[in-house]
mmCIF file of C-alpha atoms in Angstrom:
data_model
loop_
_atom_site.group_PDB
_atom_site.id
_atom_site.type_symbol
_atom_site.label_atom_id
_atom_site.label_comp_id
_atom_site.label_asym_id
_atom_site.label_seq_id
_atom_site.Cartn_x
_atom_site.Cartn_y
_atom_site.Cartn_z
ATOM 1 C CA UNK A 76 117.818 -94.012 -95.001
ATOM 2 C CA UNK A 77 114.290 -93.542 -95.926
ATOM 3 C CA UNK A 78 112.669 -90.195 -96.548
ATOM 4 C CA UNK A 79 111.231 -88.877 -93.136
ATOM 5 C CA UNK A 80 107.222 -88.332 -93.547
ATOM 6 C CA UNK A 81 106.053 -85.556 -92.823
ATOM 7 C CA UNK A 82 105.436 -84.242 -89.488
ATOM 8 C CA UNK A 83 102.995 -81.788 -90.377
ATOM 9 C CA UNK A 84 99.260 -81.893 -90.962
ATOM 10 C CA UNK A 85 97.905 -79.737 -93.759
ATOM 11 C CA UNK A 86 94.211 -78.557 -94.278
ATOM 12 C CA UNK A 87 93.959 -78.688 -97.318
ATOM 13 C CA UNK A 88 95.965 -81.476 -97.729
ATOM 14 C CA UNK A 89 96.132 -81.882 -101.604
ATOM 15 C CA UNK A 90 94.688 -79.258 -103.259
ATOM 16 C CA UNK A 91 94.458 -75.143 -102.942
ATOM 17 C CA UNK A 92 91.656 -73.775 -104.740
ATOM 18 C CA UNK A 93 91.500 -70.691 -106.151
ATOM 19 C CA UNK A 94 87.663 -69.148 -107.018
ATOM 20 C CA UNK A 95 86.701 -66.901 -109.770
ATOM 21 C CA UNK A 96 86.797 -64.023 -111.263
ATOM 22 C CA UNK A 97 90.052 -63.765 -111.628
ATOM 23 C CA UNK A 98 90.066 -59.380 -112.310
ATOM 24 C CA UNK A 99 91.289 -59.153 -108.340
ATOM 25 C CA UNK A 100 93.491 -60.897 -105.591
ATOM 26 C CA UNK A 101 91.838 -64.342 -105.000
ATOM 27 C CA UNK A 102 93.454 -65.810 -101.245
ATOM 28 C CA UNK A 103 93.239 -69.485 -100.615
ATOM 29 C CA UNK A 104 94.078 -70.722 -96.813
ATOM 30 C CA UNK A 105 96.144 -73.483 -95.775
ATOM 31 C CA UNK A 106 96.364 -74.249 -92.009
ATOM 32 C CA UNK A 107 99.731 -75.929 -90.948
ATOM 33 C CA UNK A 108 99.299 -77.706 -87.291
ATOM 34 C CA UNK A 109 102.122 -79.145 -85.271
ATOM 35 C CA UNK A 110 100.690 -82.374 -83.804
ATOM 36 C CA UNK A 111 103.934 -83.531 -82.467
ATOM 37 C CA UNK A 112 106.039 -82.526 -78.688
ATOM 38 C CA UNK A 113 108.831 -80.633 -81.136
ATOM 39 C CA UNK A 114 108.917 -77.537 -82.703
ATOM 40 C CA UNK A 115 108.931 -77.759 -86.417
ATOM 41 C CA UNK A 116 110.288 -75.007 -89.054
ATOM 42 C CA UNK A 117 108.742 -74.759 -92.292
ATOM 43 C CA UNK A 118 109.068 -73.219 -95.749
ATOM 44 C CA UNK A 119 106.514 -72.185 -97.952
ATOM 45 C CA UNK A 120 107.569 -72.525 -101.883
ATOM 46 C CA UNK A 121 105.952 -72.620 -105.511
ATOM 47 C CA UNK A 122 106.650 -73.179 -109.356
ATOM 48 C CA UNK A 123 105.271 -69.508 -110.191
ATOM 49 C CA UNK A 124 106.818 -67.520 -107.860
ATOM 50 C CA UNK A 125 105.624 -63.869 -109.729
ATOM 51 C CA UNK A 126 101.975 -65.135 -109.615
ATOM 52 C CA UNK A 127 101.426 -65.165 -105.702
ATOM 53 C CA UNK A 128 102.096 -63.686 -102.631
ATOM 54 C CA UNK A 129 102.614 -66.049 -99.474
ATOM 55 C CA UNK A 130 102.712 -64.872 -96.032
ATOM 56 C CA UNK A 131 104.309 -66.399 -93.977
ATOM 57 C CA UNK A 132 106.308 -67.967 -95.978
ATOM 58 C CA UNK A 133 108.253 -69.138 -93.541
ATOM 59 C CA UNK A 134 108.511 -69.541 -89.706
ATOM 60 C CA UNK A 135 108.087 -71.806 -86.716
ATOM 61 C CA UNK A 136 105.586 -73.890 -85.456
ATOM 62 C CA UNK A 137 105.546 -74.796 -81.585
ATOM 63 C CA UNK A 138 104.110 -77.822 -80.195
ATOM 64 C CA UNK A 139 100.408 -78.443 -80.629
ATOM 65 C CA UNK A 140 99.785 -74.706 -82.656
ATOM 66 C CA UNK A 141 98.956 -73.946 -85.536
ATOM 67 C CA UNK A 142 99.738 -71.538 -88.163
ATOM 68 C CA UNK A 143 97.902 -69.676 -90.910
ATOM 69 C CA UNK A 144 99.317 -69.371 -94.760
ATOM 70 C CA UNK A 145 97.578 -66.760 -97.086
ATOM 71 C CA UNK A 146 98.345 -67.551 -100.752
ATOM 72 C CA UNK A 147 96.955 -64.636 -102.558
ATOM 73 C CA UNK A 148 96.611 -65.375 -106.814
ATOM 74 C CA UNK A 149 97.631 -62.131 -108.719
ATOM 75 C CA UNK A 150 95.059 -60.771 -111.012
ATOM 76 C CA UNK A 151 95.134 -62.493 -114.343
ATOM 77 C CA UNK A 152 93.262 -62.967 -117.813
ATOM 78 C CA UNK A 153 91.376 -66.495 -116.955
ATOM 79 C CA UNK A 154 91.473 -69.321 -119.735
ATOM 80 C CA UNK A 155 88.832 -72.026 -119.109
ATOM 81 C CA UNK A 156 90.525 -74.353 -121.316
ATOM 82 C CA UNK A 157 94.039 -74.022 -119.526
ATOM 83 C CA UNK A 158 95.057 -76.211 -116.916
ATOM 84 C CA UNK A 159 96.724 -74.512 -114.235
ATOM 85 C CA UNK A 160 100.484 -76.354 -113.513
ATOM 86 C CA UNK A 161 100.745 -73.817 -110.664
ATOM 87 C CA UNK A 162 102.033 -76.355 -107.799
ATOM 88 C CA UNK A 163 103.191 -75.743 -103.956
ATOM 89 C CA UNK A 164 105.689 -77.530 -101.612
ATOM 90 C CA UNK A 165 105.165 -77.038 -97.871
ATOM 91 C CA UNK A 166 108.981 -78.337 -96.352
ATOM 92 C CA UNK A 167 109.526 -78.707 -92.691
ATOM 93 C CA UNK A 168 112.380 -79.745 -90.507
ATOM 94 C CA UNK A 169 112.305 -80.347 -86.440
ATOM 95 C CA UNK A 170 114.004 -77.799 -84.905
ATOM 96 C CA UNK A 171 117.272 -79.184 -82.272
ATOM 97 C CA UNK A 172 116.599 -78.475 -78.600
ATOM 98 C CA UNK A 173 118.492 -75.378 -77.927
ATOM 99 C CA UNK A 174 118.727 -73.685 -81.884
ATOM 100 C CA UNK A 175 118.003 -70.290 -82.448
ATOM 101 C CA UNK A 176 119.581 -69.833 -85.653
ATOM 102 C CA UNK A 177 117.199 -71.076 -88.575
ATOM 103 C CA UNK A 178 118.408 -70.071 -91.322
ATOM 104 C CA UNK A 179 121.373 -71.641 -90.248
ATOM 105 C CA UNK A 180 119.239 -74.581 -89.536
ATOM 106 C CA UNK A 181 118.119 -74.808 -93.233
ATOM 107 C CA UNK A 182 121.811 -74.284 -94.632
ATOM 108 C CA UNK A 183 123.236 -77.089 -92.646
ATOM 109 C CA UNK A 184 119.925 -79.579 -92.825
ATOM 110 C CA UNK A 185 120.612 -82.368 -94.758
ATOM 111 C CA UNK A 186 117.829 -83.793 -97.295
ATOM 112 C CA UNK A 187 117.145 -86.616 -95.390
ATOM 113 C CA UNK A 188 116.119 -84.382 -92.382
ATOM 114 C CA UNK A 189 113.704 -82.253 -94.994
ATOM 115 C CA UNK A 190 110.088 -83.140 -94.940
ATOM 116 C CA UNK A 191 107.212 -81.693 -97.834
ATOM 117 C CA UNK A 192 104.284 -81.993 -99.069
ATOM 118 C CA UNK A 193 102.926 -81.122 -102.152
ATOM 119 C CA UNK A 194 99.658 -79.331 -103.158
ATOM 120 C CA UNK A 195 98.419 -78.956 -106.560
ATOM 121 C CA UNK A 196 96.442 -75.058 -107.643
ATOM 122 C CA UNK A 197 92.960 -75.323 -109.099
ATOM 123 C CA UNK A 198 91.172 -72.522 -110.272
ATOM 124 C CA UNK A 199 87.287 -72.488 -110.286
ATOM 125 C CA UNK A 200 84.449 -70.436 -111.801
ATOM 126 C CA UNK A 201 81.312 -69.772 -110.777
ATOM 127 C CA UNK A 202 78.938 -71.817 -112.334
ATOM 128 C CA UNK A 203 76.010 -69.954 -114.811
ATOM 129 C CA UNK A 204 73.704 -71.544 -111.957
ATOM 130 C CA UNK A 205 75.602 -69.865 -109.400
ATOM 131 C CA UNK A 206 75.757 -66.536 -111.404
ATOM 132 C CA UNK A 207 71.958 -66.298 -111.998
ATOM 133 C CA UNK A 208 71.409 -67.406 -107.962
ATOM 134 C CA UNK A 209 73.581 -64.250 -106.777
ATOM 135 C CA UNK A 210 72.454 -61.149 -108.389
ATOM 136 C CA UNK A 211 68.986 -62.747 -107.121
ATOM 137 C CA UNK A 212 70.546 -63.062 -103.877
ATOM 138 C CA UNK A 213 71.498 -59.354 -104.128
ATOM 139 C CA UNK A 214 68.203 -58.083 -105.468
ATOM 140 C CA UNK A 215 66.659 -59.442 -102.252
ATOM 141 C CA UNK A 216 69.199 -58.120 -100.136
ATOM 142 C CA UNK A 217 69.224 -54.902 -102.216
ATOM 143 C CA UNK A 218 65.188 -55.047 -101.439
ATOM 144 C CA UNK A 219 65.507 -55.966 -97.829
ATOM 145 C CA UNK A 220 67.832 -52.600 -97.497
ATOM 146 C CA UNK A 221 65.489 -50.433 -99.545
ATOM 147 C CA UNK A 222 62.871 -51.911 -97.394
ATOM 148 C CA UNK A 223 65.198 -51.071 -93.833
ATOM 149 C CA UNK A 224 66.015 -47.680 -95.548
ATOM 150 C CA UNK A 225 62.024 -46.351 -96.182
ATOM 151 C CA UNK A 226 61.946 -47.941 -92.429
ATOM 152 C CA UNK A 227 64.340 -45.933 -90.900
ATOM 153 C CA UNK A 228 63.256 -43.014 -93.132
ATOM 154 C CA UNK A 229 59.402 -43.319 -91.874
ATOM 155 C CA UNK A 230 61.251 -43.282 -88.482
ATOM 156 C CA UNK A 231 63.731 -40.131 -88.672
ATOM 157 C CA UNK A 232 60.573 -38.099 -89.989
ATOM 158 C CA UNK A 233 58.390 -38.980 -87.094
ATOM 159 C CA UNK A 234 61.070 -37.912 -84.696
ATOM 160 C CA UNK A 235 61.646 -34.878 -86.718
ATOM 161 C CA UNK A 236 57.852 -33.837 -85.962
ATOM 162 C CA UNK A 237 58.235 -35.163 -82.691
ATOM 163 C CA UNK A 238 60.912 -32.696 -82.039
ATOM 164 C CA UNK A 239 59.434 -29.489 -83.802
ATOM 165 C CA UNK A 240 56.389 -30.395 -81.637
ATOM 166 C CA UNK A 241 58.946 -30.556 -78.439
ATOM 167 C CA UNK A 242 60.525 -27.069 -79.621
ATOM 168 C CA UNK A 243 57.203 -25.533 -80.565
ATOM 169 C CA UNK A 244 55.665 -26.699 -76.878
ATOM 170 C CA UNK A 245 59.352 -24.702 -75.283
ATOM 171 C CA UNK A 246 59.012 -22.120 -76.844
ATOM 172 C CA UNK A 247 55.389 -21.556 -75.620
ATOM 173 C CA UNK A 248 56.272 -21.934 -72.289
ATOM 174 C CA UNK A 249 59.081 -19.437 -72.589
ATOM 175 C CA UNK A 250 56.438 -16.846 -73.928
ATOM 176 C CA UNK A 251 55.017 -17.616 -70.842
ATOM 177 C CA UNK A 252 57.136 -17.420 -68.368
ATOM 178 C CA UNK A 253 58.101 -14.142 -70.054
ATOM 179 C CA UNK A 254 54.427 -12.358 -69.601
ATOM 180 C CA UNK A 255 54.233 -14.062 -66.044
ATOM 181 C CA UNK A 256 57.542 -12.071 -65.242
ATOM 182 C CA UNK A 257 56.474 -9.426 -66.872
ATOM 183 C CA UNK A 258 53.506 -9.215 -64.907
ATOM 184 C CA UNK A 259 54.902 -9.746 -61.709
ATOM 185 C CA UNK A 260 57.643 -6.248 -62.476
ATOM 186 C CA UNK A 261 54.237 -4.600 -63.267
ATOM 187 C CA UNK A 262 52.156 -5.756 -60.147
ATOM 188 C CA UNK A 263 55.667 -4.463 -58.060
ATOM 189 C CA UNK A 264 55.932 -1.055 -59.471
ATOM 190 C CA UNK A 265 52.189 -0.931 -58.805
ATOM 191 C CA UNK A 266 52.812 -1.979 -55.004
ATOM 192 C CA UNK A 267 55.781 0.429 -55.617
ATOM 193 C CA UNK A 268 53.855 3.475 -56.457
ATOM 194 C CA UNK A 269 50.427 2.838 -53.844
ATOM 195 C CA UNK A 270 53.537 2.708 -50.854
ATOM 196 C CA UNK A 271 54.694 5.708 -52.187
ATOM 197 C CA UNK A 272 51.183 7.783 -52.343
ATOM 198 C CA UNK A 273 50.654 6.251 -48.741
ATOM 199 C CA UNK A 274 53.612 7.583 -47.497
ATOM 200 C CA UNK A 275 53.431 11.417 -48.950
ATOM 201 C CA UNK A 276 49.412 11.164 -47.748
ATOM 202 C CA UNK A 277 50.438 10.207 -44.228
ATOM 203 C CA UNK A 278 53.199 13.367 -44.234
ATOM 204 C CA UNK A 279 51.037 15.241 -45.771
ATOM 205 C CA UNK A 280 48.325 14.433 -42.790
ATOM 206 C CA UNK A 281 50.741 14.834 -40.589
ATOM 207 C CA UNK A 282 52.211 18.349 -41.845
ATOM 208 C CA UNK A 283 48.613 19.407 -42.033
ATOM 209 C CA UNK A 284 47.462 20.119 -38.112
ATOM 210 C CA UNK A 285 51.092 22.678 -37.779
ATOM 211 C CA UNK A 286 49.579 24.179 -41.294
ATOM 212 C CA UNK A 287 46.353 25.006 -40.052
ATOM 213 C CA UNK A 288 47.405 26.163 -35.979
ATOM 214 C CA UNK A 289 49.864 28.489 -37.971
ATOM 215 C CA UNK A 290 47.342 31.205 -38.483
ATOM 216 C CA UNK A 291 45.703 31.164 -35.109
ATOM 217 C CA UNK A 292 49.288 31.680 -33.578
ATOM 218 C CA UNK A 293 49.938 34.829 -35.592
ATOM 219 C CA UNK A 294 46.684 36.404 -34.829
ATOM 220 C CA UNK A 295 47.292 36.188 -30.685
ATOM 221 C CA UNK A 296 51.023 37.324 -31.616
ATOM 222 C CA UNK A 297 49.491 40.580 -33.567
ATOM 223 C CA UNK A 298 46.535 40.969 -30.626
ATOM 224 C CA UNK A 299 49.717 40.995 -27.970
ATOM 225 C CA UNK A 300 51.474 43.361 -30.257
ATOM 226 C CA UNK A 301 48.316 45.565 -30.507
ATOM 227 C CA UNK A 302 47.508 45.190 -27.109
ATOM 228 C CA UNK A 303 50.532 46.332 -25.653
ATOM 229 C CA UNK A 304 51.442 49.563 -27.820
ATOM 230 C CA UNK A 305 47.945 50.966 -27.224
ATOM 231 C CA UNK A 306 48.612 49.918 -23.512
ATOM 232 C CA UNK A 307 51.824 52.156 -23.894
ATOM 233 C CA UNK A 308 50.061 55.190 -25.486
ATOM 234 C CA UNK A 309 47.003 54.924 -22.932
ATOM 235 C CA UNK A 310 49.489 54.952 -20.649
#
């Protein structure tokens, strides 16, 4: 029985590339799609095990999805003049109607049942074209920033004067509506104190007609007096 092809479509298909410098984590992508009406497992596996990190690894694919693999390169000291060897093997298997076990799945499949492809590492530098083209890249950027930062700058200082202008124009016309207050408690005691003065005038006035009969009254009360005591000793 002939080896079953695989079911699998891989983007890449041949080759995972890897792109320089090498001093941090490089990630290369490969999409795994399921054209077919099955669900497929699959397995993830390479020659130099310590040098990556895959996730997943491993897992299932349903019909008509798709599924993501990071490979993510270690840091390492690059050699132009060594080839990498590094190599990958993407293995699937259809998955029975009804299984929920796969590892058990793997265990038991049979090699005829196991479908892989194979994909080949290759690890790239930037070019001294491509070198000279990005810190050129950056100096514009880096100029477009400087040139957005004295923008913003020339903008957060006019809407710093703007505000001390704002305050400055409060604060005036709380100074005002202090004196106006304060001149409205003045103009009240004033209306205050003229009520006052009209009041003790009018009692005043109105004490002042009793003050002046008072007199008058006492002289007919000393005339009776008089009168009647030389009355008594005429008598």
């Amino acid at each position: 029985m002939s080896k079953l092809e695989q079911i699998l479509i891989l983007d890449p298909p041949g080759d995972l590339r890897f792109r320089g410098p090498f001093t941090d984590v490089v990630t290369a992508n490969l999409k795994l799609r399921n054209p077919s009406d099955r669900r497929v497992c699959f397995k993830v596996k390479t020659t130099a095990p310590r040098r990556y990190c895959v996730r997943p690894n491993s897992g299932l694919i349903d019909p008509g999805a798709s599924v993501t693999v990071s490979v993510m390169l270690q840091p390492f000291d690059y050699d132009p003049n060594e080839k990498s060897k590094h190599k990958f093997m993407v293995q699937s298997i259809l998955v029975p109607a009804g299984a929920s076990d796969l590892e058990a799945l793997w265990k038991d499949a049979k090699p005829d049942d196991l479908m892989d492809s194979k994909l080949r590492c290759v690890f790239e530098m930037p070019s001294d074209l491509e070198k000279v083209s990005e810190p050129e890249s950056s100096k514009a950027s880096s100029g477009a920033r400087a040139a957005g930062l004295s923008t913003d700058d020339a903008e957060t200082r006019r809407l710093l004067e703007e505000s001390k202008r704002l305050q400055a124009e409060v604060g005036k016309l709380l100074d005002e509506n202090h004196q106006l207050k304060d001149e409205g408690l003045r103009m009240r005691k004033a209306n205050q104190f003229d009520s006052s003065v009209s009041r003790s005038s009018a009692a005043m006035l109105s004490k002042d007609p009793a003050s002046r009969s008072l007199p008058s009254l006492l002289v007919v009360i000393a005339a009776l007096f008089i009168g009647f005591f030389l009355g008594k000793f005429v008598l």
